[in-house]
Short mmCIF file of C-alpha atoms in Angstrom, two decimals:
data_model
loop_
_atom_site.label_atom_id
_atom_site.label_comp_id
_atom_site.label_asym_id
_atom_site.label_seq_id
_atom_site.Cartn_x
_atom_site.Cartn_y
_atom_site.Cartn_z
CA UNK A 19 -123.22 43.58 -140.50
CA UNK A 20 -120.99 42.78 -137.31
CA UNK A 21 -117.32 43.75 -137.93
CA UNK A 22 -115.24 40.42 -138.88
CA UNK A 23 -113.73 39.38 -135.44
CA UNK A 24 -109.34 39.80 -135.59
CA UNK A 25 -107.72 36.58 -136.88
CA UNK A 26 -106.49 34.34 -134.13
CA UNK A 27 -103.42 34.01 -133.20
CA UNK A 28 -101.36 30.75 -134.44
CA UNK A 29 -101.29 28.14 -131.83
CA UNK A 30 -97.92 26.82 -130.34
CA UNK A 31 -98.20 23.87 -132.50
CA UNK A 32 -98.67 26.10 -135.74
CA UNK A 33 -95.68 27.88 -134.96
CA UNK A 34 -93.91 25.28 -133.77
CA UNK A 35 -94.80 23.31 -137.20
CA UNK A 36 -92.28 25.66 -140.00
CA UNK A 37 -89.10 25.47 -138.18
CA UNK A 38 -90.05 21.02 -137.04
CA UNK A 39 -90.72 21.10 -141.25
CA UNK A 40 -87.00 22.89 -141.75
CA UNK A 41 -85.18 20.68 -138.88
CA UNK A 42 -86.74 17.40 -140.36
CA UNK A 43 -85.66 18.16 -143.99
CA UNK A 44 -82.14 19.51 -143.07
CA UNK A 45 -81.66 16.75 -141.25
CA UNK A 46 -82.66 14.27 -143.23
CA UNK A 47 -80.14 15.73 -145.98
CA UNK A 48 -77.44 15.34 -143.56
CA UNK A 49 -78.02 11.88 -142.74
CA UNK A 50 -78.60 10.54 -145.54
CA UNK A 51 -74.83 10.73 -146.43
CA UNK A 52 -73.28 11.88 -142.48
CA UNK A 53 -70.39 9.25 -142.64
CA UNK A 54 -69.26 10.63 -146.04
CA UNK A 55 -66.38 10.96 -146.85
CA UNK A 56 -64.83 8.39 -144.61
CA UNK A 57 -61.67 10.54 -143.72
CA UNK A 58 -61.93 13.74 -142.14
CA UNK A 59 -62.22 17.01 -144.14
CA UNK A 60 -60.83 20.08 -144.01
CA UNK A 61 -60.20 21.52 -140.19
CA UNK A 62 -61.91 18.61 -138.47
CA UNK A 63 -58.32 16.93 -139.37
CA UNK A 64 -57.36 19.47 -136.30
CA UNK A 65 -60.72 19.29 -133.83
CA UNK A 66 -61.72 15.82 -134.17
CA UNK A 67 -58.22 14.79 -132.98
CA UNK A 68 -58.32 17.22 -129.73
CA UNK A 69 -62.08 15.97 -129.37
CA UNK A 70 -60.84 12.35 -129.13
CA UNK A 71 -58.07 12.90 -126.92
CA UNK A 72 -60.16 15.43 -124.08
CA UNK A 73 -63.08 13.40 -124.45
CA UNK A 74 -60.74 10.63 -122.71
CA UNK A 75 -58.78 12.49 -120.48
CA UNK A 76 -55.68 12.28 -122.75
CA UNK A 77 -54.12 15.77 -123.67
CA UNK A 78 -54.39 19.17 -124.84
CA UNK A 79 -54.50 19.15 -128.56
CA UNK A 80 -55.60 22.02 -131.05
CA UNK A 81 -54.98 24.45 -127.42
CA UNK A 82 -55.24 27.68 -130.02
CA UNK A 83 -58.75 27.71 -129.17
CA UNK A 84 -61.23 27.49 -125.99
CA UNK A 85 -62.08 23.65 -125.60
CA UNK A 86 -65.73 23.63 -125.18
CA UNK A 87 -66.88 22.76 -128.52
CA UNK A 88 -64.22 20.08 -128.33
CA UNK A 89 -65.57 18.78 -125.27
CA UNK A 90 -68.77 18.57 -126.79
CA UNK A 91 -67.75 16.52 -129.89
CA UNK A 92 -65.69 14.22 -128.23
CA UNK A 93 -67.88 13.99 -125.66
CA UNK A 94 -70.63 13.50 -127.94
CA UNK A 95 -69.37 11.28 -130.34
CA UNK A 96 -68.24 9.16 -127.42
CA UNK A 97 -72.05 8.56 -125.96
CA UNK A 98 -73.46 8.26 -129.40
CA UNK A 99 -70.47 5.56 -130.24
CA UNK A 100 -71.89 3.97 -127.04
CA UNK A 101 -75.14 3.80 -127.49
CA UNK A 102 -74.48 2.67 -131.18
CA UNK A 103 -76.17 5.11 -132.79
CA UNK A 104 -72.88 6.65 -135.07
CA UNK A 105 -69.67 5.85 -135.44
CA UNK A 106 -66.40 8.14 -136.67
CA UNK A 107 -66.47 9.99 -138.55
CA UNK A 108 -70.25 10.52 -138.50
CA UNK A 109 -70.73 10.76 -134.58
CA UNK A 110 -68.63 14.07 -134.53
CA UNK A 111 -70.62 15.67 -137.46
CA UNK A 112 -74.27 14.49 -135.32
CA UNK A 113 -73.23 16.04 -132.70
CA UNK A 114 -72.27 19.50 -135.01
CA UNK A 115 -74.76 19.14 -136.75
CA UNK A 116 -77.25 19.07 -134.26
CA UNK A 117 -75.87 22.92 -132.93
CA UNK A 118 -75.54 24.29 -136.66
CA UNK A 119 -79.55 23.07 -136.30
CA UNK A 120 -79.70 25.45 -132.89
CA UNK A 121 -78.20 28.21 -134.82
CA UNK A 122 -80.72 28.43 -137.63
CA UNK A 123 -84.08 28.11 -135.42
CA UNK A 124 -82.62 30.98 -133.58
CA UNK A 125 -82.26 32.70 -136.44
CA UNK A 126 -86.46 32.71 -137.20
CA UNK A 127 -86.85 33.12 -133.45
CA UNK A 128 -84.34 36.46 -133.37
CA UNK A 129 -86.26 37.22 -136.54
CA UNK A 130 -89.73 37.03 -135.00
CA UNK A 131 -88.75 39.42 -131.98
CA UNK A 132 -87.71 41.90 -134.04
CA UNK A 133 -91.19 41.64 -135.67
CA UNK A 134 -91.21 38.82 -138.87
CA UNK A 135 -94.53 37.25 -139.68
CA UNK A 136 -94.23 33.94 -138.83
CA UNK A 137 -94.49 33.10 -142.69
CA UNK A 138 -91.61 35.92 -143.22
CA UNK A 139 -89.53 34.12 -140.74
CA UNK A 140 -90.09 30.85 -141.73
CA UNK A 141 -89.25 32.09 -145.35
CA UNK A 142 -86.29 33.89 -144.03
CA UNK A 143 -85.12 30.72 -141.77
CA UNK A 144 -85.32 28.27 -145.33
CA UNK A 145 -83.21 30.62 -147.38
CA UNK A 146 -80.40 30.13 -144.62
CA UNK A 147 -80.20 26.87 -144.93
CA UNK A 148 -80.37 26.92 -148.29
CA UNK A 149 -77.39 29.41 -148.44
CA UNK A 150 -75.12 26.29 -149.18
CA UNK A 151 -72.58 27.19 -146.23
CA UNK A 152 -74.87 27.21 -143.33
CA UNK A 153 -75.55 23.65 -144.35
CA UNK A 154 -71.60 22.07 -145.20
CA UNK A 155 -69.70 23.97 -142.15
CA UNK A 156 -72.62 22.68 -139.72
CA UNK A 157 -71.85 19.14 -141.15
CA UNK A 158 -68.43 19.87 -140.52
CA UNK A 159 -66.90 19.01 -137.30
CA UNK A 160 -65.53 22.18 -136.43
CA UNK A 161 -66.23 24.75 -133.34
CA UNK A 162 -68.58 27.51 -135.40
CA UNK A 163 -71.81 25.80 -135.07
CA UNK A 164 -71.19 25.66 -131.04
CA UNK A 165 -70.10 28.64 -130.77
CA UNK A 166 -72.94 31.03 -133.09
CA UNK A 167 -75.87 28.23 -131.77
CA UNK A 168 -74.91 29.21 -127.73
CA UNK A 169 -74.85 32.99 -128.79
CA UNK A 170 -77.91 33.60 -130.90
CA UNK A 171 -79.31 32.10 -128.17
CA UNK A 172 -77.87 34.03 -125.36
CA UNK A 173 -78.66 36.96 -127.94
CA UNK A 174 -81.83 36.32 -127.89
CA UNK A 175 -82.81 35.93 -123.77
CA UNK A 176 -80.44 38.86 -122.93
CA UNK A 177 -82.09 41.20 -125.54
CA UNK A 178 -85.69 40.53 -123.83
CA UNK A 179 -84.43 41.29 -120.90
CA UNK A 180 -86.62 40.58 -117.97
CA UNK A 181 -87.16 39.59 -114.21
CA UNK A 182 -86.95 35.98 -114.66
CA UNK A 183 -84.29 33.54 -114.91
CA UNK A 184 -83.70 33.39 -118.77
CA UNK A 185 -81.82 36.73 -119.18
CA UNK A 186 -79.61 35.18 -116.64
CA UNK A 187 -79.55 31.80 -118.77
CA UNK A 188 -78.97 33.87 -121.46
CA UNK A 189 -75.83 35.66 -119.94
CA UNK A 190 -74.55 32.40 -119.47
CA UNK A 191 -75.09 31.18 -123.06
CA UNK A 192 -72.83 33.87 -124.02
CA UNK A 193 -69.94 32.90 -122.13
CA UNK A 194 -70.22 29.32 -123.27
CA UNK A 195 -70.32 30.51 -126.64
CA UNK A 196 -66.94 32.01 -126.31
CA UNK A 197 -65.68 29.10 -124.54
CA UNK A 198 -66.33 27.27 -128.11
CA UNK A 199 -64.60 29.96 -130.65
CA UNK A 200 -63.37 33.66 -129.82
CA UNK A 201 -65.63 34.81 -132.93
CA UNK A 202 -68.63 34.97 -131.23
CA UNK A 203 -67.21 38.08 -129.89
CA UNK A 204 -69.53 40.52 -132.39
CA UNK A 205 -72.54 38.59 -130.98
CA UNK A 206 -71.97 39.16 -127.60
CA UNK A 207 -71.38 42.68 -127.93
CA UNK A 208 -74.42 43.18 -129.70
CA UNK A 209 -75.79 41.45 -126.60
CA UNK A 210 -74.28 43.82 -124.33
CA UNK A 211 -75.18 46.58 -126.49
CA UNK A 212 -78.66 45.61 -126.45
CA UNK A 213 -79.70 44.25 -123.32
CA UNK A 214 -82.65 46.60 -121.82
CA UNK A 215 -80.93 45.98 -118.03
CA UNK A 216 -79.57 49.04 -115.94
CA UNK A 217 -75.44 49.38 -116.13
CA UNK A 218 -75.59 47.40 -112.85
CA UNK A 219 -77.05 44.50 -113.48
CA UNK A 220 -75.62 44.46 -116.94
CA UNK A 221 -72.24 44.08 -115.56
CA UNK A 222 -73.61 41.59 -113.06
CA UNK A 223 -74.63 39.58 -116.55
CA UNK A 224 -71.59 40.11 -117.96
CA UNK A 225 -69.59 39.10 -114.76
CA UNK A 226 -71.81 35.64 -114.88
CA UNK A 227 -70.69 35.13 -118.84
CA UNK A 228 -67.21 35.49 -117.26
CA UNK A 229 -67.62 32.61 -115.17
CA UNK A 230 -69.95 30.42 -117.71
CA UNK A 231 -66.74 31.17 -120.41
CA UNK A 232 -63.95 29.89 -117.52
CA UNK A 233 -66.00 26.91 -116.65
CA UNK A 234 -64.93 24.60 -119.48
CA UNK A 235 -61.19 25.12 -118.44
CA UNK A 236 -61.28 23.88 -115.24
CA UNK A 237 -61.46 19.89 -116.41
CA UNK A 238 -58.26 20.45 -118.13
CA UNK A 239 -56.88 20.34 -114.83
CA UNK A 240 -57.94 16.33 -115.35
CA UNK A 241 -56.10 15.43 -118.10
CA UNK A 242 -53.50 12.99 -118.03
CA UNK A 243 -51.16 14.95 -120.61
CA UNK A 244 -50.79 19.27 -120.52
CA UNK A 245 -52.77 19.32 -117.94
CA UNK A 246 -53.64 23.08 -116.78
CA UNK A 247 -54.12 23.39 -113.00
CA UNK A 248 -57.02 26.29 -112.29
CA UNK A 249 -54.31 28.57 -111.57
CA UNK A 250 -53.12 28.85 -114.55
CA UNK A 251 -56.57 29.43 -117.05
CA UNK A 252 -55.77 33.08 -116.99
CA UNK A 253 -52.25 32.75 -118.67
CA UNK A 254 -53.92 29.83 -120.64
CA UNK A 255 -55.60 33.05 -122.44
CA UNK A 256 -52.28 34.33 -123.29
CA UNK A 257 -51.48 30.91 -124.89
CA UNK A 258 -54.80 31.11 -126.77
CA UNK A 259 -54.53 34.78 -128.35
CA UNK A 260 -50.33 34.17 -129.15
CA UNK A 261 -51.33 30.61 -130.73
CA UNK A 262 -53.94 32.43 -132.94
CA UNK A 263 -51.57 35.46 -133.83
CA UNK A 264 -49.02 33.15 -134.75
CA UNK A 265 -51.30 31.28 -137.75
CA UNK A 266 -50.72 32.58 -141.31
CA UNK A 267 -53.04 31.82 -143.37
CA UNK A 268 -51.44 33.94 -146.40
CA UNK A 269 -50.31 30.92 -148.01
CA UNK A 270 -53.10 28.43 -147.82
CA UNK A 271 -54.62 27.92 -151.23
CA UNK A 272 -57.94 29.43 -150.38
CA UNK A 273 -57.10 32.28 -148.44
CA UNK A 274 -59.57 35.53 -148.94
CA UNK A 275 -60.79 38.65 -147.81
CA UNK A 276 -64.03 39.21 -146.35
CA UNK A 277 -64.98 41.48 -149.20
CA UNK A 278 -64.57 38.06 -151.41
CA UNK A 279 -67.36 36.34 -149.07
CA UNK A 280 -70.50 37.96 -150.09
CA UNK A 281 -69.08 38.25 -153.65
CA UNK A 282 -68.99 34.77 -153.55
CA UNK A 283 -65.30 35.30 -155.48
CA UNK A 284 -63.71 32.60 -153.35
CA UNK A 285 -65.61 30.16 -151.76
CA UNK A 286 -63.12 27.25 -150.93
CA UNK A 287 -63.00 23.12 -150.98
CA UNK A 288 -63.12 21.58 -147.47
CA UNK A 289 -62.56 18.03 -149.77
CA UNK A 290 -61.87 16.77 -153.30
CA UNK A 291 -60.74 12.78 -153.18
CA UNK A 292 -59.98 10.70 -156.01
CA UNK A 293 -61.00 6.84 -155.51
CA UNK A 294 -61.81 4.05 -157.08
CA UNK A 295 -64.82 4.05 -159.06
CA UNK A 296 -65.02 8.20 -158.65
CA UNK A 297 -64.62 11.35 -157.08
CA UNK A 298 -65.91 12.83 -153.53
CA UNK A 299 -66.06 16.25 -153.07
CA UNK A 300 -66.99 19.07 -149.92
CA UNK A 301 -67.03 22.51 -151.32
CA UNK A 302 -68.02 24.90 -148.64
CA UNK A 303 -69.83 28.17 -151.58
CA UNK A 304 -72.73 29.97 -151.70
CA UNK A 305 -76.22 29.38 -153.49
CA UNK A 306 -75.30 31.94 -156.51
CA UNK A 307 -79.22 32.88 -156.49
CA UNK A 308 -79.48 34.06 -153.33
CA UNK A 309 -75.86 35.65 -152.65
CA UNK A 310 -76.71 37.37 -155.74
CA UNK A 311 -79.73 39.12 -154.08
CA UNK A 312 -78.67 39.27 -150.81
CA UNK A 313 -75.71 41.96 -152.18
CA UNK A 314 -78.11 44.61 -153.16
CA UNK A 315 -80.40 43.42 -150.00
CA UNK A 316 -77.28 43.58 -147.32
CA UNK A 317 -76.53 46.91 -148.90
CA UNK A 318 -79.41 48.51 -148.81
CA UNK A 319 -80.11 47.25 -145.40
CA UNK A 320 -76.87 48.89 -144.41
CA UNK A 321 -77.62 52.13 -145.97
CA UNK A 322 -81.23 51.95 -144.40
CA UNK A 323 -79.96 51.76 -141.01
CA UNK A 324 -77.84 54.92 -140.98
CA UNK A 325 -81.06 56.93 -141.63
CA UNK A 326 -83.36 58.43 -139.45
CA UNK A 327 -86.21 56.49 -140.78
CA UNK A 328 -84.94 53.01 -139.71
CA UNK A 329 -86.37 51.44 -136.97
CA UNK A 330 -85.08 49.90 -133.79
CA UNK A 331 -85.81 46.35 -135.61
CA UNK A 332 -84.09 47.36 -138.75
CA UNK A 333 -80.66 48.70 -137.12
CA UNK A 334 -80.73 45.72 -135.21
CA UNK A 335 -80.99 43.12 -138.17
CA UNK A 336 -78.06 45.26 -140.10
CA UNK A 337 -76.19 45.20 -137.27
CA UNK A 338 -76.52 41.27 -136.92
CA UNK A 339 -75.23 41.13 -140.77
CA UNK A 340 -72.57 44.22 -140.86
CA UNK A 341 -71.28 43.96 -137.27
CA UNK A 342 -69.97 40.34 -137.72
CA UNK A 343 -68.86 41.55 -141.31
CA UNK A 344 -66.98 44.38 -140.56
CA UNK A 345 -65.42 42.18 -137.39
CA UNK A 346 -63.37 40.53 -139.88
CA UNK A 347 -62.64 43.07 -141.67
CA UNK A 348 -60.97 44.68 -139.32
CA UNK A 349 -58.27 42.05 -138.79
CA UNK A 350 -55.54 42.15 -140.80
CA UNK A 351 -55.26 38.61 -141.10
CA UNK A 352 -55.62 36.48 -143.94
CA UNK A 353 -59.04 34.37 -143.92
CA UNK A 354 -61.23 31.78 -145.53
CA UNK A 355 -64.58 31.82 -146.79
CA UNK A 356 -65.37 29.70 -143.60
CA UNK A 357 -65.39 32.52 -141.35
CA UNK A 358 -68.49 33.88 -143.03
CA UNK A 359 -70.31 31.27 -141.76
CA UNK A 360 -72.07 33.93 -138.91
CA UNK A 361 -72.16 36.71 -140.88
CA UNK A 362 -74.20 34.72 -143.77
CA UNK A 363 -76.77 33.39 -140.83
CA UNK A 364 -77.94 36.61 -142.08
CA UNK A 365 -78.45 36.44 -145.80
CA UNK A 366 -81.64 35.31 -146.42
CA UNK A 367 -83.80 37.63 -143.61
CA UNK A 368 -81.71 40.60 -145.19
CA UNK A 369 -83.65 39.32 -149.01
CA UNK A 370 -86.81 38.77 -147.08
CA UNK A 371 -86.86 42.28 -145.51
CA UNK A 372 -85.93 44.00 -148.94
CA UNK A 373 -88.83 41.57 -150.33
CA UNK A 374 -91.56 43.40 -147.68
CA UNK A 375 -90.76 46.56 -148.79
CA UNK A 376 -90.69 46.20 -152.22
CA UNK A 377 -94.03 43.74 -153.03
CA UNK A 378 -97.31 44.60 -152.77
CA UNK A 379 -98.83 42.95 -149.54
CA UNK A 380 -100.75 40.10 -151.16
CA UNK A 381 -97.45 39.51 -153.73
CA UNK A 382 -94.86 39.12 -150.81
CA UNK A 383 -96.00 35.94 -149.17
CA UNK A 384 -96.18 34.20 -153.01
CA UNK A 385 -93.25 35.41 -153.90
CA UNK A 386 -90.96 34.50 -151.06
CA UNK A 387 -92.59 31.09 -151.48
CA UNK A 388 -91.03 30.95 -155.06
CA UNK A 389 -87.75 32.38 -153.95
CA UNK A 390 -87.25 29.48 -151.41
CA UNK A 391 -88.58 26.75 -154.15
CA UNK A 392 -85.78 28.14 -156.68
CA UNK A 393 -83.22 28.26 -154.25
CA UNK A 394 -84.06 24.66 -153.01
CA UNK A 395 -83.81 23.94 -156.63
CA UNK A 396 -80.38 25.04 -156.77
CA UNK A 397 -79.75 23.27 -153.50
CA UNK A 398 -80.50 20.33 -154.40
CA UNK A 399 -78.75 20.64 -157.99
CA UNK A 400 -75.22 21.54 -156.41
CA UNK A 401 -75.85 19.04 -153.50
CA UNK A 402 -73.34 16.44 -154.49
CA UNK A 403 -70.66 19.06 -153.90
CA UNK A 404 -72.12 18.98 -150.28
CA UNK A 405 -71.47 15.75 -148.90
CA UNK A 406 -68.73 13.89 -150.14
CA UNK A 407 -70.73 11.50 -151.66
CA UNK A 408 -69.16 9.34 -154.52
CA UNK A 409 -69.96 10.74 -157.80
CA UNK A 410 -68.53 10.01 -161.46
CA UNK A 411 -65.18 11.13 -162.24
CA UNK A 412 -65.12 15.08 -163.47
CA UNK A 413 -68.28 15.72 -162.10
CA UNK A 414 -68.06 18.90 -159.98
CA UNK A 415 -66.52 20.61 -163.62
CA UNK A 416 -70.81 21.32 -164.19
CA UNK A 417 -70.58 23.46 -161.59
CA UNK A 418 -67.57 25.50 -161.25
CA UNK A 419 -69.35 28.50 -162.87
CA UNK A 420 -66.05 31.08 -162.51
CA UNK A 421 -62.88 29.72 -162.27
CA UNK A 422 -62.53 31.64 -159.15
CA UNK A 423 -64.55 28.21 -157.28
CA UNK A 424 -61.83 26.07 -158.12
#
């Protein structure tokens, strides 16, 4: 008998068809309630405001941070106001929203570079956004889904390297990711770090993410209010980093330290409203089910890397986990649970790699398949504390499991 011919490879609209199947179901979740609650929550009380006012020329609010994720909310929320499609406060989250969407199908594609099935990574790219914070920051109106969707996908076309233009493209990504938040920083070092260009033209890259980051200063020159001519975006950098050294967060009720993140021993509320007829609530946490496996999982990956037996793929995935971990933890500063937003990307390939090592070949595919189903389960169970939909008075008391989620 003929030896079996090698299984084809999946077409583009096979591969394509896991992370359409995630977008479409995230996204229907987050429309299905995107105007809730009516006010704004948590630090979109800050960004929306500076959105509004650059998106019309107005001032220079919320200047402790690089204004291209506020250009692109305001921006945003202005053409979809236009075009009638959204209004405030649900225009602003879209246009999030559609980034923190960026963000996690770079995560599978990262994923299937380093050498994921595509079932692996599909698994893997489900259990982040079923990690519970991946989903209520990016329906937040804040800058993190702008700035870790523009670097994972820098990461990712820098990393391949190449001839072509998408390195290049990729360069540029990088430097509009830190033109939306200063902590995409770890990111773009790992970039640098693992870009397979000489020195030379890796400082050429780097000298084009330099531009791409300055780029989104130069329309402040426009604005009709603190204006900043081009002359002065270098000392606007001072501004920046003595604005962000100057914010203590030591007394804010849900202050933490990063060692509290994947603990999950203090997650925080973004909103909790009393009104008539209920209660709305945004509680920014983590799926207990999979934080609870991802601890050993991180660990181990962690531990796995340091030995002479990793890989080049395995290094790299700890280092997309720990590196953005221990960034944090270096600072001094207080923090909230927020800020593990990046890090947590990070969560669910870390249990899927753990799961390929330990299963049997045949068992792994089944039983990532039932890991995702339970932690959709749990998803869906703690949704209400997800969108600031109304719900009965008392209700989020079934699931406060510690007191340390208060």
């Amino acid at each position: 008998m003929p030896p079996s011919p090698p299984p084809a490879a999946p077409s583009a609209l096979r591969r394509a068809a896991g992370p359409l199947a995630a977008a479409l179901a995230f996204g229907a979740l987050f429309l299905a309630h995107a105007g809730e609650p009516a006010d704004l929550v948590f630090d979109e009380t800050h960004y929306v405001p500076a959105a509004r006012a650059l998106a019309r020329l107005a001032g220079d609010l919320n200047w402790e941070h690089p204004p291209l994720g506020k250009w692109l909310l305001g921006l945003g929320a202005r053409l979809l106001e236009a075009l009638h499609l959204a209004s405030e406060p649900a225009a602003f989250r879209v246009v999030a929203f559609a980034f923190g969407l960026w963000a996690l199908l770079s995560v599978g594609g990262l994923l299937r570079d380093l050498g994921f099935a595509g079932w692996a990574a599909e698994a893997a790219v489900w259990l982040t956004g079923l990690n519970f914070l991946w989903f209520v920051q990016s329906r937040t109106a804040m800058l993190e889904p702008f700035s870790a969707a523009f670097a994972l996908a820098g990461l990712r076309r820098v990393r391949r390297g190449g001839d072509g233009a998408s390195p290049w493209v990729g360069w540029a990504l990088l430097g509009l990711a830190m033109a939306s938040k200063w902590s995409a920083a770890p990111l773009c070092a790992l970039a640098a770090l693992w870009s397979p260009w000489p020195l030379r033209r890796r400082v050429a890259g780097v000298a084009l993410a330099v531009l791409a980051y300055a780029l989104p200063f130069a329309p402040l020159a426009l604005l009709a209010k603190d204006a900043t001519p081009l002359s002065g975006i270098p000392a606007y950098q001072l501004k920046m980093l003595e604005g962000f050294s100057r914010v203590d967060l030591s007394t804010h009720p849900y202050h933490s330290r990063f060692w509290q993140w994947p603990t999950l021993l203090r997650p925080a509320w973004y909103h909790f409203q009393r009104v008539a007829g209920g209660e709305r609530y945004v509680w920014g946490g983590g799926n207990p089910l999979l934080f609870a496996l991802a601890l050993p999982a991180t660990l181990w990956l962690g531990l796995r890397a340091l030995s002479r037996r990793a890989s080049r793929a395995e290094r790299q995935l700890a280092l997309l986990y720990w590196g953005q971990l221990l960034f944090w933890a270096a600072l001094p500063r207080m923090q909230i649970f927020y800020y593990f937003y990046p890090a947590s990307l990070w969560l669910g390939p870390a249990v899927v790699w753990a799961l390929l090592r330990l299963a049997p070949a045949r068992a792994a595919r089944p039983a990532a398949v039932a890991l995702v189903a339970a932690c959709a389960a749990l998803f869906l169970w703690f949704s209400p504390l997800f969108d600031g939909r109304l719900e009965p008075p008392g209700t989020y008391g079934r699931y406060m499991w510690t007191v340390r989620w208060r």
